[in-house]
PDB file of C-alpha atoms and ligand atoms in Angstrom:
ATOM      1  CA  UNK A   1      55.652   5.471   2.902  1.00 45.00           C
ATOM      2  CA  UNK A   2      57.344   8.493   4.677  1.00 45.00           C
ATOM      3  CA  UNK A   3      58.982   8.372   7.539  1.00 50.00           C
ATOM      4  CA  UNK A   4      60.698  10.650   9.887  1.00 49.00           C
ATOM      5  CA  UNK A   5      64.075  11.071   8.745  1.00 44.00           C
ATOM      6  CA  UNK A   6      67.305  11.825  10.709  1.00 43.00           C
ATOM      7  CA  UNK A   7      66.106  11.277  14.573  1.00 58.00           C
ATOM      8  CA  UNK A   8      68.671   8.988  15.568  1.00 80.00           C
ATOM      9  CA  UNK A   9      67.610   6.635  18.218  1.00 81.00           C
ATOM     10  CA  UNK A  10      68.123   8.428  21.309  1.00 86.00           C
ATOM     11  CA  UNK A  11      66.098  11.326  20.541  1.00 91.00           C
ATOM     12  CA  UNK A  12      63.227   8.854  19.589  1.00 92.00           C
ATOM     13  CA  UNK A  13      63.183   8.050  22.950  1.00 93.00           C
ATOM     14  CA  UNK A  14      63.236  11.311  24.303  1.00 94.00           C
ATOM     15  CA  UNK A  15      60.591  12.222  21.739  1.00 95.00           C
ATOM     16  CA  UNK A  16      58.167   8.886  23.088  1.00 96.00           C
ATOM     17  CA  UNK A  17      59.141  10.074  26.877  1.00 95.00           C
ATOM     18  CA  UNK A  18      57.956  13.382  26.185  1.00 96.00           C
ATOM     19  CA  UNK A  19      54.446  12.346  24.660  1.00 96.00           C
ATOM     20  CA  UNK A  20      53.823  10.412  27.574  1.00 96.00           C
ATOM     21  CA  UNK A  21      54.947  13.242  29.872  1.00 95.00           C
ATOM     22  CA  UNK A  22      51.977  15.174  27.570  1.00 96.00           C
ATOM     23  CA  UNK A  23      49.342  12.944  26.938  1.00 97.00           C
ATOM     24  CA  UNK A  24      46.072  12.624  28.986  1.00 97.00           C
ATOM     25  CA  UNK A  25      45.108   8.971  27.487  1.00 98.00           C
ATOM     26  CA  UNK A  26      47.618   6.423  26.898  1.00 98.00           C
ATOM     27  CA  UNK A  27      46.889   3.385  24.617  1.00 98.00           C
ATOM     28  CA  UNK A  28      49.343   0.618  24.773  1.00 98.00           C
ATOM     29  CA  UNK A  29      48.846  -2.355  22.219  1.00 98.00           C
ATOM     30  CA  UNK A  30      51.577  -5.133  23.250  1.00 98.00           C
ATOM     31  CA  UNK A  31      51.663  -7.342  19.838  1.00 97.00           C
ATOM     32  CA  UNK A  32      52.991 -11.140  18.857  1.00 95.00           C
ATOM     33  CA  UNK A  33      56.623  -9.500  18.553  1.00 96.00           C
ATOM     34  CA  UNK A  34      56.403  -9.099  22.393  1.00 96.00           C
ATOM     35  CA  UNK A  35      56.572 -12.951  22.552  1.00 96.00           C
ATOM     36  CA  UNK A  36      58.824 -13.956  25.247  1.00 95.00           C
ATOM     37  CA  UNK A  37      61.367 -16.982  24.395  1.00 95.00           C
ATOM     38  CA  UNK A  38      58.708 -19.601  25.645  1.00 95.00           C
ATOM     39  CA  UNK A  39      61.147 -22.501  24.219  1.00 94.00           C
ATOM     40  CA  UNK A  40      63.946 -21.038  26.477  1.00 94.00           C
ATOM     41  CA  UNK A  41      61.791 -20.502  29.248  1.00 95.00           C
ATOM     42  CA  UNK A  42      60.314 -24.324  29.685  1.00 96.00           C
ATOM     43  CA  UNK A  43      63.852 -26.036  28.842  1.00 95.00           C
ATOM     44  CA  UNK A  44      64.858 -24.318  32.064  1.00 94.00           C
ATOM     45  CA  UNK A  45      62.349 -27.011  34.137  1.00 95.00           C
ATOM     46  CA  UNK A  46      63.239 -30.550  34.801  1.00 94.00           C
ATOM     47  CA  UNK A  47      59.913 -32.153  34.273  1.00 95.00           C
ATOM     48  CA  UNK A  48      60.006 -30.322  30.899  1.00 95.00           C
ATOM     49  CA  UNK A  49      62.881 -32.018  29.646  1.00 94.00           C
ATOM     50  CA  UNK A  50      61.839 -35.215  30.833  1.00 91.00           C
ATOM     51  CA  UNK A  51      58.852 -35.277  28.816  1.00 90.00           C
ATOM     52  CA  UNK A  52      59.467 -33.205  25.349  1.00 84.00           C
ATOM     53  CA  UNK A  53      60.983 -36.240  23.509  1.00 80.00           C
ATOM     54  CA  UNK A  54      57.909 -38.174  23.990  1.00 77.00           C
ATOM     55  CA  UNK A  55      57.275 -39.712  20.830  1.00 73.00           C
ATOM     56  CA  UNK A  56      53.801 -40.386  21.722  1.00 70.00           C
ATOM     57  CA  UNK A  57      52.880 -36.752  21.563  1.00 77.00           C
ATOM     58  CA  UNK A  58      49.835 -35.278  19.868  1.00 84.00           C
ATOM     59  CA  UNK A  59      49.769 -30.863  19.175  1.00 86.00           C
ATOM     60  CA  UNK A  60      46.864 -30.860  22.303  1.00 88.00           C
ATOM     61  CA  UNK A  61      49.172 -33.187  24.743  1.00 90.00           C
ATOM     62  CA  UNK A  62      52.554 -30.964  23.282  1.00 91.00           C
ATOM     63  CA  UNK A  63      50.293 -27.903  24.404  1.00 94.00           C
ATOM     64  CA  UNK A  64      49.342 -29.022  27.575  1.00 96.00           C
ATOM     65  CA  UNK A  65      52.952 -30.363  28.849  1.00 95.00           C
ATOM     66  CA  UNK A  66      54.216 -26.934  27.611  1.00 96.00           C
ATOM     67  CA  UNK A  67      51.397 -24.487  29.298  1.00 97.00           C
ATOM     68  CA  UNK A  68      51.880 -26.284  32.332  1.00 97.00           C
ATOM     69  CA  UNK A  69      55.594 -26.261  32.794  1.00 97.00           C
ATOM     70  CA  UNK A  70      54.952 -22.454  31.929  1.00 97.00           C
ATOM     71  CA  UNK A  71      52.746 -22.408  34.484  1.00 98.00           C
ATOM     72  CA  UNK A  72      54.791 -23.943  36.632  1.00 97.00           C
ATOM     73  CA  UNK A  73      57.683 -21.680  35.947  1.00 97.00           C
ATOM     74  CA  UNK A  74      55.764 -18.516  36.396  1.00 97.00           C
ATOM     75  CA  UNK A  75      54.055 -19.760  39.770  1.00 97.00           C
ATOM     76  CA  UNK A  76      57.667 -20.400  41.036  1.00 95.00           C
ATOM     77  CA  UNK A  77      58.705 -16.831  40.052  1.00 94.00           C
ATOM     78  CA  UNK A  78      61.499 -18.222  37.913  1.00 93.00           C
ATOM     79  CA  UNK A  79      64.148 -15.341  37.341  1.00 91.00           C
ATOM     80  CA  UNK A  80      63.901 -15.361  33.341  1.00 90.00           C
ATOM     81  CA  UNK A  81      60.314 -15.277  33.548  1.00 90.00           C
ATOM     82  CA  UNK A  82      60.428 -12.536  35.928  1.00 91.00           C
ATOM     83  CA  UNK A  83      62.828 -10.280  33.766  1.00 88.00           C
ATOM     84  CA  UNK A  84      60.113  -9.824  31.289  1.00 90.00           C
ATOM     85  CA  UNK A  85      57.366  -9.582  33.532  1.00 94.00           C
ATOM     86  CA  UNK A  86      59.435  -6.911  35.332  1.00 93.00           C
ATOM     87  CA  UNK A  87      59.219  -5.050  32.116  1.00 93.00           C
ATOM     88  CA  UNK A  88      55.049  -5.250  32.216  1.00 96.00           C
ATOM     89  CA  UNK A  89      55.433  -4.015  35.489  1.00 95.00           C
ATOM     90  CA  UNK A  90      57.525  -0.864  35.118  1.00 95.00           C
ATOM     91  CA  UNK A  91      55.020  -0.187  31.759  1.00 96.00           C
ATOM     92  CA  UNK A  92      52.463  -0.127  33.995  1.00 96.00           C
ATOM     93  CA  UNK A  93      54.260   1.711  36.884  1.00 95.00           C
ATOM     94  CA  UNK A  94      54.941   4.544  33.747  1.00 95.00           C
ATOM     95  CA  UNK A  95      51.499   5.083  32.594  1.00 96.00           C
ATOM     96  CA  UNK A  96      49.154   4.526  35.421  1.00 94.00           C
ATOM     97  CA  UNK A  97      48.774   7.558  36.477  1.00 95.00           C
ATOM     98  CA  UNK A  98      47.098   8.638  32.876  1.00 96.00           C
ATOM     99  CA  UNK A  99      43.980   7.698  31.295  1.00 97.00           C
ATOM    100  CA  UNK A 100      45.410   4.128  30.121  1.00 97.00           C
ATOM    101  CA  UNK A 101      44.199   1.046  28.254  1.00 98.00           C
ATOM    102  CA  UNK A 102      46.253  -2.106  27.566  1.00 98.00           C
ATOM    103  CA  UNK A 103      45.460  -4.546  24.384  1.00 98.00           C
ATOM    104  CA  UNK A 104      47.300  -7.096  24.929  1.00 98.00           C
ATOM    105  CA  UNK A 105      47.264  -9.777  21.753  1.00 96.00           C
ATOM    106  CA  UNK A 106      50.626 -11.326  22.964  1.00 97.00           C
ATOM    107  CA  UNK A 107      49.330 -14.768  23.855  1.00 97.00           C
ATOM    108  CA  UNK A 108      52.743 -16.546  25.614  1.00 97.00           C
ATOM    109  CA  UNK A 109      50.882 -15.539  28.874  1.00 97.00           C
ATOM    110  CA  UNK A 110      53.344 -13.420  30.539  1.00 97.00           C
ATOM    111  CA  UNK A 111      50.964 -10.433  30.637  1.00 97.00           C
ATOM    112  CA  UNK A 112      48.776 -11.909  32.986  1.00 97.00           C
ATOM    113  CA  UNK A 113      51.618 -12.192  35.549  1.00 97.00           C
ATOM    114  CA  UNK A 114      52.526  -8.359  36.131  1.00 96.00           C
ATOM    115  CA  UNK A 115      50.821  -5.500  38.260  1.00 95.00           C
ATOM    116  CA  UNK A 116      48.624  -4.134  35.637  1.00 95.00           C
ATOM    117  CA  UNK A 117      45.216  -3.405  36.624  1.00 94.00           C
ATOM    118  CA  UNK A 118      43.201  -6.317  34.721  1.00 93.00           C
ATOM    119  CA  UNK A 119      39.915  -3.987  34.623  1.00 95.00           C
ATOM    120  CA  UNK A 120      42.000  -2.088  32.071  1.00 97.00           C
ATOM    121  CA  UNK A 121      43.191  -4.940  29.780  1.00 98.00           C
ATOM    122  CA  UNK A 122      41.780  -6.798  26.985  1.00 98.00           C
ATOM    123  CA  UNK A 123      43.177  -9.566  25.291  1.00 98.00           C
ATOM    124  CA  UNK A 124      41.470 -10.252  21.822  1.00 97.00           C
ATOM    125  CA  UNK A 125      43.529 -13.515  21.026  1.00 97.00           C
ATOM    126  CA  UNK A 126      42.964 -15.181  24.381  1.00 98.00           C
ATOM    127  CA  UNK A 127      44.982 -16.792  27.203  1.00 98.00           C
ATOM    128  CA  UNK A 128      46.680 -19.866  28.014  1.00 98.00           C
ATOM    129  CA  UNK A 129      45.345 -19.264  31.556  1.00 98.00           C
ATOM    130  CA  UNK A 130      41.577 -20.009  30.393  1.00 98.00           C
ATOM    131  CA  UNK A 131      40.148 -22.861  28.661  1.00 98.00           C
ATOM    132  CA  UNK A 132      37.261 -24.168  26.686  1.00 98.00           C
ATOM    133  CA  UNK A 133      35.679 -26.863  25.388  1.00 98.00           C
ATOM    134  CA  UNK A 134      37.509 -28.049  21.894  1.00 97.00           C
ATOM    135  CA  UNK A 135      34.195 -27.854  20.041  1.00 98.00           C
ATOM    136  CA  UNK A 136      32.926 -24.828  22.499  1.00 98.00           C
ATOM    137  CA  UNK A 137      29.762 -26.650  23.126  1.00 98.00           C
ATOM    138  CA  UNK A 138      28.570 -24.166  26.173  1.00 97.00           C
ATOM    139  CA  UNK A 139      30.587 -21.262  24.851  1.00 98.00           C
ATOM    140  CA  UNK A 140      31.968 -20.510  27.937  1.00 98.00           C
ATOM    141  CA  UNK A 141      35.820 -20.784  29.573  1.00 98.00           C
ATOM    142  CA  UNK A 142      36.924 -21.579  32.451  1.00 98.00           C
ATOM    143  CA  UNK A 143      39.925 -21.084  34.417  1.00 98.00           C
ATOM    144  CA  UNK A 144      43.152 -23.233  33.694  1.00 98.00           C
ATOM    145  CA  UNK A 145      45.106 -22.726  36.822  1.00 98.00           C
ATOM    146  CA  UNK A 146      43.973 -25.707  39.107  1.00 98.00           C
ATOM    147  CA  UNK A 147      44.082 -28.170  35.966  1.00 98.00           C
ATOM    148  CA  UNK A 148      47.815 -26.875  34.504  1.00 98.00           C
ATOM    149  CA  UNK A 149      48.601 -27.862  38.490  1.00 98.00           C
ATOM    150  CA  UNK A 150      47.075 -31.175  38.357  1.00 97.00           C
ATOM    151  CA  UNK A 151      48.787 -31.792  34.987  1.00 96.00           C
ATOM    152  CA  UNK A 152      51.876 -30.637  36.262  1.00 97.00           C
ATOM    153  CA  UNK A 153      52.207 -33.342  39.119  1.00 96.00           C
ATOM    154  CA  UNK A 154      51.215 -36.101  36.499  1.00 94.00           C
ATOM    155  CA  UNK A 155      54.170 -35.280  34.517  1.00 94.00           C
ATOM    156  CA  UNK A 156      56.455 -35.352  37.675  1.00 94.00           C
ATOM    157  CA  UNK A 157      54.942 -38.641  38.485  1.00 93.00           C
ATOM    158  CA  UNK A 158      54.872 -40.512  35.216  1.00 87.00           C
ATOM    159  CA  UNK A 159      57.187 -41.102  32.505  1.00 80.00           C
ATOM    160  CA  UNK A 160      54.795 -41.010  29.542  1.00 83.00           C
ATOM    161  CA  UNK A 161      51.435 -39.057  29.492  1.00 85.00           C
ATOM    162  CA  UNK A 162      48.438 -40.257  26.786  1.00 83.00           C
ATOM    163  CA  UNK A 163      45.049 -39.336  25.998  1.00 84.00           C
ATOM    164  CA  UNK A 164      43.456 -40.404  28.920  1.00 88.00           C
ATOM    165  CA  UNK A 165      45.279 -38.020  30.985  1.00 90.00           C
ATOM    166  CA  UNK A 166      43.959 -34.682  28.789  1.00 93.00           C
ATOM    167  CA  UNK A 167      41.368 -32.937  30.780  1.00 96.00           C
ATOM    168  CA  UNK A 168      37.937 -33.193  29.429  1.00 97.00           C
ATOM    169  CA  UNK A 169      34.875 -30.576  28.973  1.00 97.00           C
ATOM    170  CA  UNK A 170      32.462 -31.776  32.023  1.00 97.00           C
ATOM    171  CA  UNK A 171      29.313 -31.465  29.634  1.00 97.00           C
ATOM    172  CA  UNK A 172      30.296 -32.683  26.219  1.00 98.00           C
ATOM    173  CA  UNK A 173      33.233 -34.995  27.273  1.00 96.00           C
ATOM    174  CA  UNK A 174      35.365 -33.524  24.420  1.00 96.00           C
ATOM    175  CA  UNK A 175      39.079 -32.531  25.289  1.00 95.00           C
ATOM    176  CA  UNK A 176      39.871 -29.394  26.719  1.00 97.00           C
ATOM    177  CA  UNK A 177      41.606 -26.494  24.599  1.00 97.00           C
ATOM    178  CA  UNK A 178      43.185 -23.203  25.525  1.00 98.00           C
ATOM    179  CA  UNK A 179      41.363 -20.087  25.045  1.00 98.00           C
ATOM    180  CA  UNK A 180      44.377 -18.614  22.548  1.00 98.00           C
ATOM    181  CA  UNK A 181      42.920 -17.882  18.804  1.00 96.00           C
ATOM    182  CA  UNK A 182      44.348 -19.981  16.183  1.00 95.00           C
ATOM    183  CA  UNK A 183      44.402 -17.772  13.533  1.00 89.00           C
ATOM    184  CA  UNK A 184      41.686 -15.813  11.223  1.00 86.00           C
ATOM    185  CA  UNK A 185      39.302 -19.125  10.585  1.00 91.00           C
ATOM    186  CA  UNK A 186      39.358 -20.441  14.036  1.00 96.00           C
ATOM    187  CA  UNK A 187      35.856 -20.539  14.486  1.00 96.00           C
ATOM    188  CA  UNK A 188      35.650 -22.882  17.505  1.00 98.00           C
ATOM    189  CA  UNK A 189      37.880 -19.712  19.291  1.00 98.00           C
ATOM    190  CA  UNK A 190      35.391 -19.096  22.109  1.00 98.00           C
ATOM    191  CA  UNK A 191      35.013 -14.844  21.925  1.00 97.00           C
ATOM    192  CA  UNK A 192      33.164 -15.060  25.619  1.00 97.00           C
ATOM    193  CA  UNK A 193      36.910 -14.905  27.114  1.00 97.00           C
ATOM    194  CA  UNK A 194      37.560 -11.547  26.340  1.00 98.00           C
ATOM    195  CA  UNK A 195      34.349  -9.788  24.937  1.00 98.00           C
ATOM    196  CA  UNK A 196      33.573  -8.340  28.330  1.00 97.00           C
ATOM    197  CA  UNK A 197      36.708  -6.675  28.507  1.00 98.00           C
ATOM    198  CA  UNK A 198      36.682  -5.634  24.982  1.00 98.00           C
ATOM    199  CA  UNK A 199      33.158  -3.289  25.461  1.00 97.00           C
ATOM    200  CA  UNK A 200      35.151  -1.758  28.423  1.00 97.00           C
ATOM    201  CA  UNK A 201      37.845  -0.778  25.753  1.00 97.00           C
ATOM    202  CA  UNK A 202      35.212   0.435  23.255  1.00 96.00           C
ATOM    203  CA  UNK A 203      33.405   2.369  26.077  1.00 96.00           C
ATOM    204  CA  UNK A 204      36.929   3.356  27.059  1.00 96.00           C
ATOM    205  CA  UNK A 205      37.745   4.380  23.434  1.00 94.00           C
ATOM    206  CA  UNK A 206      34.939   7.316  23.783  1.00 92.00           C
ATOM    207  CA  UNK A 207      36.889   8.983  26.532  1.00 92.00           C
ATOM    208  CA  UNK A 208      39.936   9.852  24.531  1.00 94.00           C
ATOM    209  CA  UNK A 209      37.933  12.365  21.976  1.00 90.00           C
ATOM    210  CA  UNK A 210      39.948  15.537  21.293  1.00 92.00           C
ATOM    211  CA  UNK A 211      42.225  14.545  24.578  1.00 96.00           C
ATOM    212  CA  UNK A 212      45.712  14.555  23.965  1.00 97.00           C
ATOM    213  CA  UNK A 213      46.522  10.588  23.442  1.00 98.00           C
ATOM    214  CA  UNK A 214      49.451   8.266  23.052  1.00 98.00           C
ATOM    215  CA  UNK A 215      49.110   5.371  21.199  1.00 98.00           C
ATOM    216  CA  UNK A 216      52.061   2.925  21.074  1.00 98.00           C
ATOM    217  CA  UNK A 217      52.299   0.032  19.231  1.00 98.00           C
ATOM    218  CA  UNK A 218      54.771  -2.878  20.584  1.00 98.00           C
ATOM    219  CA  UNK A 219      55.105  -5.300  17.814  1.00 97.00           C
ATOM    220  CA  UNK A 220      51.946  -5.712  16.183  1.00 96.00           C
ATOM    221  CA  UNK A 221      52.208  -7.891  12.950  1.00 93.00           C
ATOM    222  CA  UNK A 222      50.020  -8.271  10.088  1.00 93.00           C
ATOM    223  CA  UNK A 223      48.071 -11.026  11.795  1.00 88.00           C
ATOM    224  CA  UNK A 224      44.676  -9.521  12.430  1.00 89.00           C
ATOM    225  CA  UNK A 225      45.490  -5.371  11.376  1.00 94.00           C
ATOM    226  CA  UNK A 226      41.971  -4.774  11.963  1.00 93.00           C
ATOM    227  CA  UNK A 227      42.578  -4.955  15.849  1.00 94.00           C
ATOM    228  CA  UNK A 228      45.425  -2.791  16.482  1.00 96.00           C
ATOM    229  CA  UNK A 229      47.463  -1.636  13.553  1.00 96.00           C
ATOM    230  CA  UNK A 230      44.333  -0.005  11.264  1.00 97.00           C
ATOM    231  CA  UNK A 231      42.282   1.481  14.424  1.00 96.00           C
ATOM    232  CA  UNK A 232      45.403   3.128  15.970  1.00 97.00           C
ATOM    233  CA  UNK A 233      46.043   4.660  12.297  1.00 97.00           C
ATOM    234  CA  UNK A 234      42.415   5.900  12.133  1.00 96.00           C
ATOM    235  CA  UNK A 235      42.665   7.158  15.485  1.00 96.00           C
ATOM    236  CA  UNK A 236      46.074   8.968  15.021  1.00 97.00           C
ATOM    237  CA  UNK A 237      44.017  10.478  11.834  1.00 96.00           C
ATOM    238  CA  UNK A 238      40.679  11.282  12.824  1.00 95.00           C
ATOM    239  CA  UNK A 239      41.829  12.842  16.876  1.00 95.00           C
ATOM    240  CA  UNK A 240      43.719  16.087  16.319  1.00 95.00           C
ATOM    241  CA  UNK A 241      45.819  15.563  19.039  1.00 96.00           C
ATOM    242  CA  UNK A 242      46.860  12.261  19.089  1.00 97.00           C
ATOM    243  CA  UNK A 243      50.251  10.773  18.322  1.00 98.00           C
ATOM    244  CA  UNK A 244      50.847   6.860  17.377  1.00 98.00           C
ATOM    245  CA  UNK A 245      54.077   5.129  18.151  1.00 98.00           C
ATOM    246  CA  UNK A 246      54.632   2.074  15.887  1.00 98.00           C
ATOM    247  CA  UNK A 247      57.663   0.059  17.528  1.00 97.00           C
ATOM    248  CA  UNK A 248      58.671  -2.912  14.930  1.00 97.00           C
ATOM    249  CA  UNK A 249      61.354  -4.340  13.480  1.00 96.00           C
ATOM    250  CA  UNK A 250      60.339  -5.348  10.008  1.00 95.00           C
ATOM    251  CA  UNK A 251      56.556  -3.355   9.654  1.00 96.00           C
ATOM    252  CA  UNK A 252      57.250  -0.313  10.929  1.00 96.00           C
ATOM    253  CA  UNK A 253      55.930   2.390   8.762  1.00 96.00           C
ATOM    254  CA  UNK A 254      52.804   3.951   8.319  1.00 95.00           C
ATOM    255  CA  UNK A 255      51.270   6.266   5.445  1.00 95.00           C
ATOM    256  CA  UNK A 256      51.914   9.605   4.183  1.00 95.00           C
ATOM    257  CA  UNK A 257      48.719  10.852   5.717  1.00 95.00           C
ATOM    258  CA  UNK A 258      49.789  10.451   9.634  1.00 97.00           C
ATOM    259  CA  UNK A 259      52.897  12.571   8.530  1.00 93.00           C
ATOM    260  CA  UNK A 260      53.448  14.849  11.899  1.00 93.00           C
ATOM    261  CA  UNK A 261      51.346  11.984  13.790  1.00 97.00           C
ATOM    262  CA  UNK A 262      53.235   9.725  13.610  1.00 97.00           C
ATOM    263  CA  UNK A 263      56.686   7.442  14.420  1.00 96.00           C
ATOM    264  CA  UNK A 264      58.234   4.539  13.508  1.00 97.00           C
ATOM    265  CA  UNK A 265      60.871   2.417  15.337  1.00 96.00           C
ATOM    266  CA  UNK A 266      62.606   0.034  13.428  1.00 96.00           C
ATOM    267  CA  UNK A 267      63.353  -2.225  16.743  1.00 95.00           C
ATOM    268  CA  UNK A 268      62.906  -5.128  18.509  1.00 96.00           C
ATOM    269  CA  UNK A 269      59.410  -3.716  20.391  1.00 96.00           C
ATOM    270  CA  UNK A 270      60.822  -5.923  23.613  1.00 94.00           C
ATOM    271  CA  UNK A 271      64.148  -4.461  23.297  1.00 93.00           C
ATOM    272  CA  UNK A 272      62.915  -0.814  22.918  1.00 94.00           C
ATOM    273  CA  UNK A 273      60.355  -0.893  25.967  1.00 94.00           C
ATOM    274  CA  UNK A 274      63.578  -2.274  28.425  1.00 91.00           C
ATOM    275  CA  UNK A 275      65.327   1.031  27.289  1.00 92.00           C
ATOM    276  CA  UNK A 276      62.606   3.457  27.145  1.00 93.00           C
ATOM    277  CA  UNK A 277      61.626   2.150  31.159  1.00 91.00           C
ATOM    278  CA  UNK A 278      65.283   1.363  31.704  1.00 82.00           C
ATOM    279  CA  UNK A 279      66.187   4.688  33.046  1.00 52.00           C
ATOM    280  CA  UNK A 280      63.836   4.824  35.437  1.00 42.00           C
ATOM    281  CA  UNK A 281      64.474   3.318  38.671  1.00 38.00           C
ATOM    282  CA  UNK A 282      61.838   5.105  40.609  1.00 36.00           C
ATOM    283  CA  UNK A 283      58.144   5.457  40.335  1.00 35.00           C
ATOM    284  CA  UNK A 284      56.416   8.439  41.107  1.00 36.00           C
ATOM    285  CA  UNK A 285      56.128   8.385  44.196  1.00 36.00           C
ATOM    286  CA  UNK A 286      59.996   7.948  44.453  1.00 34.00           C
ATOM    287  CA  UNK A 287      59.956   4.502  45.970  1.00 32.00           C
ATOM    288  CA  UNK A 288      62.285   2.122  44.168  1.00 29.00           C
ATOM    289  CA  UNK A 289      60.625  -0.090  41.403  1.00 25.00           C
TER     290      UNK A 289
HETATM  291 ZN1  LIG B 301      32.073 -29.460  25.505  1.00 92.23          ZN
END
């Protein structure tokens, strides 16, 4: 493994500011090490604390009380929430004006929350804000939104919540899961979430030959390499003029053959985007963010 030596951090920076200033495409893959503090985020809500000593708790019941005081949260624009979606936002204020994609296989289900244009997302490993039946009988999701709500006010209401109270799939009568990927052998994961979306990115991917393109890489681990981390490196090989930014604080590097096309960033991917957007307190059209 080779790396760029002696850039110190600053000039990284100025080095990913001025491939974006460059590129025509723009590839942004926000990974699992862009998960937001989700533990520190629901202890901030009342009904939350109320209920997460409930002995009674199953993983399902643990996952619902949790995604809906999330839920809640976001709706209610708490502040903490906000400062990370703020980040999303200014992202997306800093590339829209290219040719941009967004994978997004952060599944905490802050994404969803900020400006960026949905048509040019894709998230692989699902949402908490779509659901599906646990054995995906129709293979279909729907959305979560009015249920989390309903949930929500249960919880405010009652002091203990059981089985009965899970929503259930209206044609099998089996409980209700999130549409979020639980690892490599889930094979109940229901793909019809985000497969649309993912042909756009593929159909996308064929407008990027020979243009000058920036891929960055936020965080992505070692959990499924196939859909970020090895097709960025092929890219960054194969298209003459692309670059690929890995941003990571333990996996980092990348082989000797991307030498000259590519970085890496040992760093804290959530850290690094607040100070590469940081600066910028104006879009382009000079209005304040
Ligand atoms: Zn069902």
């Amino acid at each position: 493994m080779k790396q760029e030596q002696g850039q110190d951090e600053s000039s990284k920076l100025r080095r990913v500011k001025e491939l974006a200033a460059d590129a025509v495409c723009v590839i942004v893959a926000i990974g699992d090490g862009m998960r937001a503090d989700v533990n520190a985020l629901i202890q901030r809500d009342p009904v939350y604390r109320k209920h997460e000593k409930t002995e009674a708790k199953t993983a399902l019941s643990d996952e619902w009380i949790r995604n809906a005081c999330l839920f809640h949260l976001l709706e209610e624009k708490d502040a903490l929430a906000q400062s990370r979606i703020f980040d999303y936002d200014r992202l997306w204020q800093w590339i829209r004006f290219k040719n941009y994609f967004i994978i997004c296989n952060n599944t905490d289900g802050l994404f969803s929350y900020s400006l960026a244009d949905r048509k040019k997302t894709v998230m692989p490993f699902g949402t908490p804000w779509l659901l599906q039946c646990e054995e995906n009988c129709t293979d279909t999701v729907t959305e979560a939104g009015a249920l989390l709500t309903d949930f929500y006010e249960r919880l405010k209401q009652r002091p203990e919540i059981d089985a009965a109270d899970l929503p259930r799939c209206p044609h099998c009568g089996k409980p209700l899961r999130f549409n979020i990927r639980r690892g490599p052998g889930d094979k109940l994961y229901c793909e019809n979430g985000y497969l649309k979306d993912w042909i756009s990115y593929r159909n996308w991917m064929q407008t990027t030959m020979h243009q000058k393109t920036l891929l960055l890489e936020l965080g992505e681990s070692f959990e499924a390499p196939g859909v970020v981390r090895f097709p960025f490196e092929r890219m960054a090989y194969l298209n003459e003029n692309a670059f690929l930014v890995r941003v990571n604080e333990r996996f980092y590097q990348y082989g000797p053959e991307l030498q000259n096309k590519a970085m890496g960033i040992a760093k804290d991917p959530a850290v690094f985007l607040s100070e590469l957007l940081g600066g910028k307190a104006t879009n382009d059209n000079g209005n304040r963010l």
